[in-house]
mmCIF file of C-alpha atoms in Angstrom:
data_model
loop_
_atom_site.group_PDB
_atom_site.id
_atom_site.type_symbol
_atom_site.label_atom_id
_atom_site.label_comp_id
_atom_site.label_asym_id
_atom_site.label_seq_id
_atom_site.Cartn_x
_atom_site.Cartn_y
_atom_site.Cartn_z
ATOM 1 C CA UNK A 1 -182.425 -72.972 -100.635
ATOM 2 C CA UNK A 2 -184.419 -75.601 -102.498
ATOM 3 C CA UNK A 3 -184.072 -75.780 -106.282
ATOM 4 C CA UNK A 4 -187.130 -74.859 -108.310
ATOM 5 C CA UNK A 5 -188.898 -77.702 -110.049
ATOM 6 C CA UNK A 6 -189.675 -76.942 -113.711
ATOM 7 C CA UNK A 7 -192.374 -79.631 -113.673
ATOM 8 C CA UNK A 8 -194.194 -77.844 -110.850
ATOM 9 C CA UNK A 9 -193.860 -74.527 -112.682
ATOM 10 C CA UNK A 10 -195.414 -76.099 -115.786
ATOM 11 C CA UNK A 11 -198.202 -77.578 -113.648
ATOM 12 C CA UNK A 12 -198.938 -74.185 -112.110
ATOM 13 C CA UNK A 13 -199.103 -72.600 -115.574
ATOM 14 C CA UNK A 14 -201.340 -75.376 -116.875
ATOM 15 C CA UNK A 15 -203.728 -74.873 -113.965
ATOM 16 C CA UNK A 16 -203.736 -71.097 -114.531
ATOM 17 C CA UNK A 17 -204.439 -71.609 -118.240
ATOM 18 C CA UNK A 18 -207.319 -73.969 -117.476
ATOM 19 C CA UNK A 19 -208.781 -71.427 -115.056
ATOM 20 C CA UNK A 20 -208.431 -68.601 -117.601
ATOM 21 C CA UNK A 21 -209.983 -70.698 -120.376
ATOM 22 C CA UNK A 22 -212.915 -71.964 -118.295
ATOM 23 C CA UNK A 23 -213.613 -69.132 -115.880
ATOM 24 C CA UNK A 24 -211.961 -66.081 -117.427
ATOM 25 C CA UNK A 25 -208.765 -64.153 -116.685
ATOM 26 C CA UNK A 26 -210.243 -62.545 -113.563
ATOM 27 C CA UNK A 27 -210.654 -66.009 -111.978
ATOM 28 C CA UNK A 28 -206.901 -66.650 -112.049
ATOM 29 C CA UNK A 29 -205.492 -66.188 -108.549
ATOM 30 C CA UNK A 30 -202.590 -67.533 -106.535
ATOM 31 C CA UNK A 31 -204.637 -69.229 -103.804
ATOM 32 C CA UNK A 32 -206.805 -71.215 -106.199
ATOM 33 C CA UNK A 33 -203.821 -72.264 -108.315
ATOM 34 C CA UNK A 34 -201.997 -73.393 -105.145
ATOM 35 C CA UNK A 35 -205.041 -75.323 -103.858
ATOM 36 C CA UNK A 36 -205.523 -77.106 -107.192
ATOM 37 C CA UNK A 37 -201.810 -77.946 -107.367
ATOM 38 C CA UNK A 38 -201.824 -79.236 -103.786
ATOM 39 C CA UNK A 39 -199.178 -76.776 -102.627
ATOM 40 C CA UNK A 40 -199.043 -73.762 -100.336
ATOM 41 C CA UNK A 41 -199.630 -70.310 -101.827
ATOM 42 C CA UNK A 42 -196.069 -69.422 -100.823
ATOM 43 C CA UNK A 43 -194.808 -72.165 -103.111
ATOM 44 C CA UNK A 44 -196.508 -70.486 -106.065
ATOM 45 C CA UNK A 45 -194.734 -67.259 -105.115
ATOM 46 C CA UNK A 46 -191.421 -69.125 -105.374
ATOM 47 C CA UNK A 47 -192.129 -69.374 -109.112
ATOM 48 C CA UNK A 48 -194.119 -66.218 -109.841
ATOM 49 C CA UNK A 49 -194.159 -62.825 -108.149
ATOM 50 C CA UNK A 50 -197.925 -62.578 -108.598
ATOM 51 C CA UNK A 51 -200.874 -62.928 -110.927
ATOM 52 C CA UNK A 52 -199.403 -60.528 -113.513
ATOM 53 C CA UNK A 53 -196.294 -62.650 -113.871
ATOM 54 C CA UNK A 54 -198.416 -65.776 -114.324
ATOM 55 C CA UNK A 55 -200.472 -64.043 -117.014
ATOM 56 C CA UNK A 56 -197.289 -62.821 -118.679
ATOM 57 C CA UNK A 57 -195.873 -66.355 -118.700
ATOM 58 C CA UNK A 58 -199.140 -67.663 -120.184
ATOM 59 C CA UNK A 59 -199.091 -64.966 -122.866
ATOM 60 C CA UNK A 60 -195.481 -65.706 -123.706
ATOM 61 C CA UNK A 61 -196.156 -69.451 -123.868
ATOM 62 C CA UNK A 62 -199.213 -68.874 -126.040
ATOM 63 C CA UNK A 63 -197.300 -66.699 -128.526
ATOM 64 C CA UNK A 64 -194.334 -69.068 -128.631
ATOM 65 C CA UNK A 65 -196.721 -71.887 -129.582
ATOM 66 C CA UNK A 66 -198.652 -69.752 -132.064
ATOM 67 C CA UNK A 67 -195.470 -68.635 -133.844
ATOM 68 C CA UNK A 68 -194.228 -72.225 -134.059
ATOM 69 C CA UNK A 69 -197.597 -73.370 -135.386
ATOM 70 C CA UNK A 70 -197.658 -70.469 -137.848
ATOM 71 C CA UNK A 71 -194.432 -71.634 -139.510
ATOM 72 C CA UNK A 72 -196.179 -74.757 -140.803
ATOM 73 C CA UNK A 73 -199.528 -73.128 -141.519
ATOM 74 C CA UNK A 74 -198.317 -70.397 -143.882
ATOM 75 C CA UNK A 75 -197.974 -71.926 -147.325
ATOM 76 C CA UNK A 76 -198.489 -69.163 -149.918
ATOM 77 C CA UNK A 77 -195.608 -68.947 -152.398
ATOM 78 C CA UNK A 78 -195.108 -65.175 -152.258
ATOM 79 C CA UNK A 79 -194.723 -62.600 -149.481
ATOM 80 C CA UNK A 80 -198.091 -60.907 -150.022
ATOM 81 C CA UNK A 81 -199.953 -64.215 -149.911
ATOM 82 C CA UNK A 82 -198.008 -65.134 -146.788
ATOM 83 C CA UNK A 83 -198.840 -61.789 -145.167
ATOM 84 C CA UNK A 84 -202.524 -62.395 -145.801
ATOM 85 C CA UNK A 85 -202.266 -65.864 -144.243
ATOM 86 C CA UNK A 86 -200.275 -64.480 -141.290
ATOM 87 C CA UNK A 87 -202.846 -61.718 -140.796
ATOM 88 C CA UNK A 88 -205.713 -64.225 -140.670
ATOM 89 C CA UNK A 89 -203.816 -66.831 -138.630
ATOM 90 C CA UNK A 90 -202.543 -64.491 -135.894
ATOM 91 C CA UNK A 91 -205.675 -62.329 -135.993
ATOM 92 C CA UNK A 92 -207.765 -65.348 -135.026
ATOM 93 C CA UNK A 93 -205.447 -66.058 -132.111
ATOM 94 C CA UNK A 94 -205.562 -62.435 -130.958
ATOM 95 C CA UNK A 95 -209.363 -62.538 -130.951
ATOM 96 C CA UNK A 96 -209.233 -65.683 -128.810
ATOM 97 C CA UNK A 97 -207.032 -66.210 -125.756
ATOM 98 C CA UNK A 98 -204.035 -64.065 -126.703
ATOM 99 C CA UNK A 99 -206.006 -60.832 -126.891
ATOM 100 C CA UNK A 100 -207.547 -61.369 -123.472
ATOM 101 C CA UNK A 101 -204.202 -62.332 -121.983
ATOM 102 C CA UNK A 102 -202.398 -59.342 -123.488
ATOM 103 C CA UNK A 103 -205.162 -56.989 -122.386
ATOM 104 C CA UNK A 104 -204.931 -58.250 -118.817
ATOM 105 C CA UNK A 105 -201.238 -57.448 -118.438
ATOM 106 C CA UNK A 106 -200.157 -54.373 -116.527
ATOM 107 C CA UNK A 107 -199.100 -51.915 -119.251
ATOM 108 C CA UNK A 108 -196.494 -50.316 -117.004
ATOM 109 C CA UNK A 109 -194.581 -53.521 -116.359
ATOM 110 C CA UNK A 110 -191.182 -53.150 -118.022
ATOM 111 C CA UNK A 111 -190.406 -56.855 -117.914
ATOM 112 C CA UNK A 112 -193.681 -57.676 -119.666
ATOM 113 C CA UNK A 113 -193.000 -55.150 -122.389
ATOM 114 C CA UNK A 114 -189.488 -56.516 -122.871
ATOM 115 C CA UNK A 115 -190.702 -60.101 -123.111
ATOM 116 C CA UNK A 116 -193.436 -59.189 -125.593
ATOM 117 C CA UNK A 117 -190.912 -57.169 -127.613
ATOM 118 C CA UNK A 118 -188.820 -60.334 -127.802
ATOM 119 C CA UNK A 119 -191.828 -62.226 -129.214
ATOM 120 C CA UNK A 120 -192.375 -59.475 -131.787
ATOM 121 C CA UNK A 121 -188.674 -59.715 -132.635
ATOM 122 C CA UNK A 122 -189.143 -63.408 -133.414
ATOM 123 C CA UNK A 123 -192.013 -62.535 -135.731
ATOM 124 C CA UNK A 124 -189.907 -59.853 -137.433
ATOM 125 C CA UNK A 125 -187.147 -62.418 -138.043
ATOM 126 C CA UNK A 126 -189.703 -64.809 -139.513
ATOM 127 C CA UNK A 127 -190.847 -62.041 -141.883
ATOM 128 C CA UNK A 128 -187.238 -61.383 -142.947
ATOM 129 C CA UNK A 129 -186.781 -65.109 -143.711
ATOM 130 C CA UNK A 130 -189.950 -65.051 -145.788
ATOM 131 C CA UNK A 131 -188.694 -62.028 -147.748
ATOM 132 C CA UNK A 132 -185.373 -63.765 -148.363
ATOM 133 C CA UNK A 133 -187.231 -66.824 -149.637
ATOM 134 C CA UNK A 134 -189.425 -64.958 -152.129
ATOM 135 C CA UNK A 135 -187.624 -64.967 -155.507
ATOM 136 C CA UNK A 136 -190.133 -62.477 -156.918
ATOM 137 C CA UNK A 137 -188.937 -59.632 -154.683
ATOM 138 C CA UNK A 138 -186.568 -57.286 -156.508
ATOM 139 C CA UNK A 139 -183.170 -57.708 -154.851
ATOM 140 C CA UNK A 140 -182.139 -54.127 -155.623
ATOM 141 C CA UNK A 141 -184.968 -52.822 -153.450
ATOM 142 C CA UNK A 142 -182.809 -53.509 -150.351
ATOM 143 C CA UNK A 143 -180.386 -50.603 -150.321
ATOM 144 C CA UNK A 144 -179.227 -47.987 -147.846
ATOM 145 C CA UNK A 145 -181.759 -47.365 -145.108
ATOM 146 C CA UNK A 146 -184.305 -49.677 -146.744
ATOM 147 C CA UNK A 147 -183.410 -53.071 -145.286
ATOM 148 C CA UNK A 148 -185.395 -56.272 -144.929
ATOM 149 C CA UNK A 149 -185.261 -55.861 -141.150
ATOM 150 C CA UNK A 150 -186.701 -52.344 -141.213
ATOM 151 C CA UNK A 151 -189.330 -53.348 -143.764
ATOM 152 C CA UNK A 152 -190.299 -56.323 -141.548
ATOM 153 C CA UNK A 153 -190.807 -53.871 -138.663
ATOM 154 C CA UNK A 154 -192.903 -51.639 -140.963
ATOM 155 C CA UNK A 155 -195.017 -54.648 -141.969
ATOM 156 C CA UNK A 156 -195.509 -55.779 -138.390
ATOM 157 C CA UNK A 157 -196.408 -52.279 -137.189
ATOM 158 C CA UNK A 158 -199.053 -52.012 -139.888
ATOM 159 C CA UNK A 159 -200.429 -55.507 -139.277
ATOM 160 C CA UNK A 160 -200.806 -54.636 -135.603
ATOM 161 C CA UNK A 161 -202.682 -51.464 -136.528
ATOM 162 C CA UNK A 162 -204.929 -53.441 -138.876
ATOM 163 C CA UNK A 163 -205.740 -56.002 -136.155
ATOM 164 C CA UNK A 164 -207.089 -53.147 -134.021
ATOM 165 C CA UNK A 165 -209.432 -51.920 -136.770
ATOM 166 C CA UNK A 166 -213.033 -53.020 -136.832
ATOM 167 C CA UNK A 167 -212.999 -53.414 -140.632
ATOM 168 C CA UNK A 168 -209.349 -53.666 -141.669
ATOM 169 C CA UNK A 169 -208.390 -52.854 -145.281
ATOM 170 C CA UNK A 170 -205.818 -55.571 -145.758
ATOM 171 C CA UNK A 171 -206.132 -55.317 -149.552
ATOM 172 C CA UNK A 172 -204.761 -51.753 -149.554
ATOM 173 C CA UNK A 173 -201.876 -52.705 -147.278
ATOM 174 C CA UNK A 174 -200.961 -55.681 -149.495
ATOM 175 C CA UNK A 175 -201.143 -53.453 -152.589
ATOM 176 C CA UNK A 176 -198.666 -51.051 -150.953
ATOM 177 C CA UNK A 177 -196.286 -53.916 -150.081
ATOM 178 C CA UNK A 178 -196.613 -55.294 -153.622
ATOM 179 C CA UNK A 179 -195.788 -51.908 -155.203
ATOM 180 C CA UNK A 180 -192.751 -51.474 -152.974
ATOM 181 C CA UNK A 181 -191.011 -54.815 -153.371
ATOM 182 C CA UNK A 182 -192.170 -56.400 -156.662
#
């Protein structure tokens, strides 16, 4: 059996991303990707089980890049300021490519849900690091069941709910966070 070529995999993903960006998610298909890459459709299937897996890989790649970019873009000195910046930064990305990609994924696919849960886990860890780095947060607030990790999950759950709202009330959410930890 021939070894898979990571360069070809990256090329296939790049072609799929270009198709999605220019022509829309529905235009992404195995045959066109194979033709543009100069390979047989079967070769594409050596790397991806189908269109859903390609879209999942694109979504994962997009979020990995967005989270890395976010680390340098968030500059507020305190957690609430950072949450506002995170909300705006990621919200913009959700409205662009990421939202379309995520919406195109098969909701029943266990692997997709697991991979996206891993991305959310990375964001939760980033929130915990930000809490640890904010000297204004009362240290005694973290006791018993109330941990930084659980509070990060609470924050993320609420940010996700706010991103779905047509007119999100971020100010109220930030006031709640402020009252809890400062």
